[in-house]
mmCIF file with all atom_site columns, C-alpha atoms in Angstrom:
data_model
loop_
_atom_site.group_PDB
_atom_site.id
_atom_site.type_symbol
_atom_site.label_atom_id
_atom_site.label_alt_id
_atom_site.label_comp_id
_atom_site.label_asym_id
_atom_site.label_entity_id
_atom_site.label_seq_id
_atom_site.pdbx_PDB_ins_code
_atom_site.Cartn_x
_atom_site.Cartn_y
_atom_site.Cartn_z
_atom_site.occupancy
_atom_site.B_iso_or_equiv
_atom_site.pdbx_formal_charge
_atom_site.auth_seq_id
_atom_site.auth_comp_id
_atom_site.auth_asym_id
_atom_site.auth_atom_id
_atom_site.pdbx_PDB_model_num
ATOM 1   C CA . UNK Y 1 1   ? -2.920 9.166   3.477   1.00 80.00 ? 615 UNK Y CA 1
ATOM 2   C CA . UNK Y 1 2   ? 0.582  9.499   3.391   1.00 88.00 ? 616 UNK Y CA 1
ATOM 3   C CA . UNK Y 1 3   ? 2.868  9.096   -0.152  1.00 95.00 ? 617 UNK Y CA 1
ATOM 4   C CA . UNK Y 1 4   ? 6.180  8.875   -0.632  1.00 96.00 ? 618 UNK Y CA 1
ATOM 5   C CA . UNK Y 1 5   ? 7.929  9.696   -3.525  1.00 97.00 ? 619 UNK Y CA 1
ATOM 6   C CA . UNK Y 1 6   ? 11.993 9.190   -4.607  1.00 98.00 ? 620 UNK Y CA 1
ATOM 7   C CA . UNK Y 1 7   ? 14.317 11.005  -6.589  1.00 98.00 ? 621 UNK Y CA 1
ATOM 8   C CA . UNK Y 1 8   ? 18.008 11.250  -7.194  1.00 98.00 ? 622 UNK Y CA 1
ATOM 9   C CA . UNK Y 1 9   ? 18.787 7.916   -8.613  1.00 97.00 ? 623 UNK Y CA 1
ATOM 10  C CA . UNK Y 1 10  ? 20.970 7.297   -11.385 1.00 98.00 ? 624 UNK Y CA 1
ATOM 11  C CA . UNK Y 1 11  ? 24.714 5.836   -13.299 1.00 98.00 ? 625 UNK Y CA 1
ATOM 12  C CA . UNK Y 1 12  ? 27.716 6.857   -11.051 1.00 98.00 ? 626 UNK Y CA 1
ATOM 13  C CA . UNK Y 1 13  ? 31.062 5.344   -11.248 1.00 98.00 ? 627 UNK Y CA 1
ATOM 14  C CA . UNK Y 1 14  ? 32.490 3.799   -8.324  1.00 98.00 ? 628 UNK Y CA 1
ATOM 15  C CA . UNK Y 1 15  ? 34.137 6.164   -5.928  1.00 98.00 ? 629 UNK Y CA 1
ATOM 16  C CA . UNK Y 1 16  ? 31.259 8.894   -7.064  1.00 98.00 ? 630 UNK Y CA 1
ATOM 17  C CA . UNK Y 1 17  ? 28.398 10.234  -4.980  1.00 98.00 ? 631 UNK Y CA 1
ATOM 18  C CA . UNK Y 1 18  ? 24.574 10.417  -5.640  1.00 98.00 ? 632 UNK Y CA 1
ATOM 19  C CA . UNK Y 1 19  ? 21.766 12.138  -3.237  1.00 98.00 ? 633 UNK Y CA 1
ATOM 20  C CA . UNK Y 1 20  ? 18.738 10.222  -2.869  1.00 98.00 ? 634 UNK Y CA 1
ATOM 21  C CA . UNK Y 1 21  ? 15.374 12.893  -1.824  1.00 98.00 ? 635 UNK Y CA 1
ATOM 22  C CA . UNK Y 1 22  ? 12.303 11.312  -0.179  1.00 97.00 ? 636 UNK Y CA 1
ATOM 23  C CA . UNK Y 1 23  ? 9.342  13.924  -0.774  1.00 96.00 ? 637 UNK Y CA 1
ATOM 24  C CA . UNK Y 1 24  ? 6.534  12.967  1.879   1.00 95.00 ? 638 UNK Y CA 1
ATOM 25  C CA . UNK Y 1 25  ? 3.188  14.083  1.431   1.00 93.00 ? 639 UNK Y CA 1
ATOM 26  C CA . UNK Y 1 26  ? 0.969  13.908  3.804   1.00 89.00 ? 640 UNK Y CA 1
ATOM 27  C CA . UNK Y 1 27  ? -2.412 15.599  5.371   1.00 85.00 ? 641 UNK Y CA 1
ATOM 28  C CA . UNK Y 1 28  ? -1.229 15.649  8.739   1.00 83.00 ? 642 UNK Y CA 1
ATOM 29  C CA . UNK Y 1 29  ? 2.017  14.579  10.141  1.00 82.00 ? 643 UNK Y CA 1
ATOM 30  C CA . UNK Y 1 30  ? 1.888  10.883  10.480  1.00 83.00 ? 644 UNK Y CA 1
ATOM 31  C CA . UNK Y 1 31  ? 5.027  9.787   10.424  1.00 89.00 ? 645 UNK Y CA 1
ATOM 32  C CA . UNK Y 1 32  ? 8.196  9.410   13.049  1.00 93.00 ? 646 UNK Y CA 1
ATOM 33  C CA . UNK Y 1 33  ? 10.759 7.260   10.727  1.00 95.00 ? 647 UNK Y CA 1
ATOM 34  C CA . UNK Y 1 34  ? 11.838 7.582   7.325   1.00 95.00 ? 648 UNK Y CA 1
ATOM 35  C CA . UNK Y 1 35  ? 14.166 4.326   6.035   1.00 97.00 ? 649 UNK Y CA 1
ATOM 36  C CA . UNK Y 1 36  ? 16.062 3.679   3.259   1.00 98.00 ? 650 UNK Y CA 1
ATOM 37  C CA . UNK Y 1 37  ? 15.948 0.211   1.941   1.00 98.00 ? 651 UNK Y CA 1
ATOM 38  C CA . UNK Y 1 38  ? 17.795 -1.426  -1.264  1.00 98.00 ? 652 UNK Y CA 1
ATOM 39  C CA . UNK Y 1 39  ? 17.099 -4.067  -3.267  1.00 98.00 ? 653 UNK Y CA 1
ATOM 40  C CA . UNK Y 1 40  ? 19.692 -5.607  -5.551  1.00 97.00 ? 654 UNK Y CA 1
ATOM 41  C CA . UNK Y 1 41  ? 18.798 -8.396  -8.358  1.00 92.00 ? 655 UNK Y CA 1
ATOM 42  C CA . UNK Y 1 42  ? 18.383 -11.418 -6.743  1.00 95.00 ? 656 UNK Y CA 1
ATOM 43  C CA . UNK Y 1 43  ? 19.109 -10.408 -3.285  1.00 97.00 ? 657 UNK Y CA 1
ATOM 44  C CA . UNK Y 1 44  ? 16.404 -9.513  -0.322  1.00 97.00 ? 658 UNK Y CA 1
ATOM 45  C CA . UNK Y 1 45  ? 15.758 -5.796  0.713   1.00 97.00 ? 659 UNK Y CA 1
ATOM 46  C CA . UNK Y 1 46  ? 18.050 -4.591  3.169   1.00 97.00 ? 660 UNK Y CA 1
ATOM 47  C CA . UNK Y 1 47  ? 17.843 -2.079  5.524   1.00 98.00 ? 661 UNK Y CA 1
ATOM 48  C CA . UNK Y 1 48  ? 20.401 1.496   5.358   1.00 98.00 ? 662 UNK Y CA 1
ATOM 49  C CA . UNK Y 1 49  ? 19.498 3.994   7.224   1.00 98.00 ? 663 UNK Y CA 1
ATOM 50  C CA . UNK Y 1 50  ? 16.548 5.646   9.151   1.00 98.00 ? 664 UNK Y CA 1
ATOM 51  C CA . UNK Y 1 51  ? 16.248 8.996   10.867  1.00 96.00 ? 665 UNK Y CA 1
ATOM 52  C CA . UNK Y 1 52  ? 13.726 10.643  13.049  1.00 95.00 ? 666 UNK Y CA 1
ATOM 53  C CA . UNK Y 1 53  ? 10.922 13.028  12.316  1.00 90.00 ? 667 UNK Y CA 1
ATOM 54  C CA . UNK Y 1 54  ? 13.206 15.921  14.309  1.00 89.00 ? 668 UNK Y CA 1
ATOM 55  C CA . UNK Y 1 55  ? 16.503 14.823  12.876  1.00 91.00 ? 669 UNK Y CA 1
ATOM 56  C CA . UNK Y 1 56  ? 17.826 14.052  16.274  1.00 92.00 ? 670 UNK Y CA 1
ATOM 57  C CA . UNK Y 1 57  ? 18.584 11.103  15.529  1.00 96.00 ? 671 UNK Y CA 1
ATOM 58  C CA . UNK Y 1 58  ? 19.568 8.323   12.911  1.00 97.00 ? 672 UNK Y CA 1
ATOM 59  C CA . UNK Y 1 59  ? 21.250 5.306   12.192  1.00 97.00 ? 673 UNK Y CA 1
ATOM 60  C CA . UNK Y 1 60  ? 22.856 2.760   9.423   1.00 98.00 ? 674 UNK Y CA 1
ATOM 61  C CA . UNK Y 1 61  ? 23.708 -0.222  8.105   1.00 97.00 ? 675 UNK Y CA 1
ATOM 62  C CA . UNK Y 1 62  ? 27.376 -1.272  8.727   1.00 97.00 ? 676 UNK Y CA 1
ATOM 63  C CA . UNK Y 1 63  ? 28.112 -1.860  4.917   1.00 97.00 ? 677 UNK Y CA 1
ATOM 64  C CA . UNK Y 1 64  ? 27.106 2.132   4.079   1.00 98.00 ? 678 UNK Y CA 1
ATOM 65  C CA . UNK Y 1 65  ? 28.295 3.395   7.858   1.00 98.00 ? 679 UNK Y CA 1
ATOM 66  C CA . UNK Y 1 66  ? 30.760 6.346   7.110   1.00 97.00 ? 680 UNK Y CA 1
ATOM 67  C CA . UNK Y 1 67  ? 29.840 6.790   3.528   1.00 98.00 ? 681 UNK Y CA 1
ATOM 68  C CA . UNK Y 1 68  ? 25.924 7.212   3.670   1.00 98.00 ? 682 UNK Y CA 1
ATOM 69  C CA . UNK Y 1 69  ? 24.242 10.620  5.234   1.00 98.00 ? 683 UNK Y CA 1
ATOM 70  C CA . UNK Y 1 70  ? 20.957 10.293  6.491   1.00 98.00 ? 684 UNK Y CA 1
ATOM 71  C CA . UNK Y 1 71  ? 18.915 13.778  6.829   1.00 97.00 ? 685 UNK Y CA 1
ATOM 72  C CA . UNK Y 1 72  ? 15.988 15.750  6.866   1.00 96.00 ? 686 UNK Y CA 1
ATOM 73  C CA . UNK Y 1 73  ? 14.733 18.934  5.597   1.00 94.00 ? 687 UNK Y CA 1
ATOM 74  C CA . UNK Y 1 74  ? 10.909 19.574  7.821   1.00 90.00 ? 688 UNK Y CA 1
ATOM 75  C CA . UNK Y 1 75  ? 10.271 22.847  5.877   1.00 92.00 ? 689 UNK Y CA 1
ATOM 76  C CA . UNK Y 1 76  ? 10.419 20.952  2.655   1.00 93.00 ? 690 UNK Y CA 1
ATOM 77  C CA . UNK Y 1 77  ? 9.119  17.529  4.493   1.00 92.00 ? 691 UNK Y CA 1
ATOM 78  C CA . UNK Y 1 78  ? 11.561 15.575  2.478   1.00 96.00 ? 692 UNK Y CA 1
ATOM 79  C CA . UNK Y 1 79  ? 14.693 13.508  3.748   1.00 96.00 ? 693 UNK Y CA 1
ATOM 80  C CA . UNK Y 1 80  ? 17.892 12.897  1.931   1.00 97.00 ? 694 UNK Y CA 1
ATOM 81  C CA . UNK Y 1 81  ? 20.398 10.484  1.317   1.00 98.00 ? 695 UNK Y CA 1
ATOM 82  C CA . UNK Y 1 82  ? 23.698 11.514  0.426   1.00 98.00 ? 696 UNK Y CA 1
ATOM 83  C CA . UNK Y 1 83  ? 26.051 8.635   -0.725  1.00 98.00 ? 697 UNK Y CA 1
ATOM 84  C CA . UNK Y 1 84  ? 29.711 9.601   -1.085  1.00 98.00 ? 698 UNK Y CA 1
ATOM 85  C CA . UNK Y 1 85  ? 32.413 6.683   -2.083  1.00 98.00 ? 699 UNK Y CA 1
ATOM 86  C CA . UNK Y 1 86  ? 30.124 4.434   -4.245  1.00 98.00 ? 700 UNK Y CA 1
ATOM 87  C CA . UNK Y 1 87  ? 30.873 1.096   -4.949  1.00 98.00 ? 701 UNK Y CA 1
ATOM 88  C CA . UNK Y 1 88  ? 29.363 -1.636  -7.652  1.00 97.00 ? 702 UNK Y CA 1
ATOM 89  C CA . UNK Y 1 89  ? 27.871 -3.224  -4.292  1.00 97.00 ? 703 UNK Y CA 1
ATOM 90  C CA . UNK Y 1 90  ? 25.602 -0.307  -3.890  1.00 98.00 ? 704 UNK Y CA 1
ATOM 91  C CA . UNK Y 1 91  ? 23.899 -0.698  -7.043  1.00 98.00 ? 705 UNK Y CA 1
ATOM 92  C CA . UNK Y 1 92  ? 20.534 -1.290  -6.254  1.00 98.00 ? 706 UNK Y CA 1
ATOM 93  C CA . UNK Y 1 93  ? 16.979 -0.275  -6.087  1.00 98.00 ? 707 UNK Y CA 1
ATOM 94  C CA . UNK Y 1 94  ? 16.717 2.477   -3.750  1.00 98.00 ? 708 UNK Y CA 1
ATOM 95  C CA . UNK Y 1 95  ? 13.208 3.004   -1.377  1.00 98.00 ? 709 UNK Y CA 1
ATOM 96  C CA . UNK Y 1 96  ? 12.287 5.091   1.364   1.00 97.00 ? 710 UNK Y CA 1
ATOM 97  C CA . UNK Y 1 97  ? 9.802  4.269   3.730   1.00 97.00 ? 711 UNK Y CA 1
ATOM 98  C CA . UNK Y 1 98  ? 7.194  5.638   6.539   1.00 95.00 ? 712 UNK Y CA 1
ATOM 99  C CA . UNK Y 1 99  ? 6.929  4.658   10.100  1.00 95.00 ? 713 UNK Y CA 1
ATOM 100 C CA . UNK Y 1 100 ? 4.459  6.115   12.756  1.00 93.00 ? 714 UNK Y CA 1
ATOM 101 C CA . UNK Y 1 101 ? 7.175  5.785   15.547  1.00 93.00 ? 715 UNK Y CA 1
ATOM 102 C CA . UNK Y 1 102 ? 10.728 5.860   16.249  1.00 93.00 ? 716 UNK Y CA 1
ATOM 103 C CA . UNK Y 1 103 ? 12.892 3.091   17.679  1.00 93.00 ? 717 UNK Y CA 1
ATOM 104 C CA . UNK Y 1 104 ? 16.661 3.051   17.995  1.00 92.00 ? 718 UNK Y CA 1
ATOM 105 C CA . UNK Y 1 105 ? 18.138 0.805   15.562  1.00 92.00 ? 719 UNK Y CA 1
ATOM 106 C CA . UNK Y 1 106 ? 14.422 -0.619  14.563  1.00 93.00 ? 720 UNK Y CA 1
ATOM 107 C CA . UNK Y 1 107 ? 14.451 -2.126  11.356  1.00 93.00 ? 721 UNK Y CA 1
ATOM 108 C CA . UNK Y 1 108 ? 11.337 -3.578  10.914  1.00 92.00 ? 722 UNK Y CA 1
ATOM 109 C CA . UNK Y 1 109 ? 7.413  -1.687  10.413  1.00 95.00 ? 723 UNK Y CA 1
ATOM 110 C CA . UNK Y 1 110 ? 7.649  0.557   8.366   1.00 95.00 ? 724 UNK Y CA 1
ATOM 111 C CA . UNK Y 1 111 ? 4.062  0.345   6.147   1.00 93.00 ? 725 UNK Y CA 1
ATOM 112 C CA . UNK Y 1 112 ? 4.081  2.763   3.597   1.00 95.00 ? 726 UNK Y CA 1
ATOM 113 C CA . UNK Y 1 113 ? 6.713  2.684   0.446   1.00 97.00 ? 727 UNK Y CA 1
ATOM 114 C CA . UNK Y 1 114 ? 7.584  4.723   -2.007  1.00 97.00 ? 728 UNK Y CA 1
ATOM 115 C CA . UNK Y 1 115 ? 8.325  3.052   -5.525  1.00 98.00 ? 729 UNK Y CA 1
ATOM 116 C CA . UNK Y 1 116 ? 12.145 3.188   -5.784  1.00 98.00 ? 730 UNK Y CA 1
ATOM 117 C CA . UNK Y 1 117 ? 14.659 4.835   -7.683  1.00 98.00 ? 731 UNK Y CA 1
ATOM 118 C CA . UNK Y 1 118 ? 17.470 3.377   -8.995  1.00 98.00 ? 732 UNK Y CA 1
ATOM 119 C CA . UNK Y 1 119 ? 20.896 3.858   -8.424  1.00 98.00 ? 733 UNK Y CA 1
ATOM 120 C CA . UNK Y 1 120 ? 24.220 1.879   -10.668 1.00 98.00 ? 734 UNK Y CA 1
ATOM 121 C CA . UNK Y 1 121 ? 27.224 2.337   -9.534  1.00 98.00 ? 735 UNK Y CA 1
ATOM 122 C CA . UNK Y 1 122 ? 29.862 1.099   -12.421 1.00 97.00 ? 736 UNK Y CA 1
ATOM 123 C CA . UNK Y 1 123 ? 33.192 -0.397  -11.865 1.00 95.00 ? 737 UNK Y CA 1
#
């Protein structure tokens, strides 16, 4: 059984920066793609970013490309999200998520959640 569990969230004002950790724990490695979703009030989850089990290799959602940094730390099984130049747009409820493969700008499958932390930016 694999859980995930995030951190980092908080109240930034715009322009700030926030790191998001993912803590995976797991029996056995099971996983191949971490995510990082958002959900705003009233809006639908969005994808933005994911990154490989090695590192190797990662990728974003235009609206966070060249702000957001996707990585990953395999001695301490956890991946980050670093989030530099915040805006009121990113406020949201932050997730990671588990996939058992890896897939080049993939979006979609990912089974296992984690429940969120939440991230405001102010204006």
């Amino acid at each position: 059984q694999v859980r995930l569990v995030e951190s980092g969230g908080g109240l930034v004002q715009a322009g700030g920066s926030l790191r998001l950790s993912c803590a995976v724990f797991e029996h056995s490695p099971t996983w191949d793609t971490i995510g990082w979703f958002r959900q705003a009030p009233g809006k639908e989850r969005e994808f933005v970013a994911a990154i490989s089990r090695t590192g190797g290799n990662s990728y974003y959602a235009d609206s966070v490309k060249g702000r957001f940094t996707i990585s990953v730390d395999n001695a301490k099984n956890t991946q980050y999200l670093q989030m530099n130049s915040l805006k009121p747009e990113d406020t949201a409820v932050y997730y990671c998520a588990a996939r058992n493969y890896f897939s080049n700008y993939d979006t979609g499958n990912f089974g296992i959640w984690g429940l969120g932390t939440q991230v405001t930016v102010s204006a």
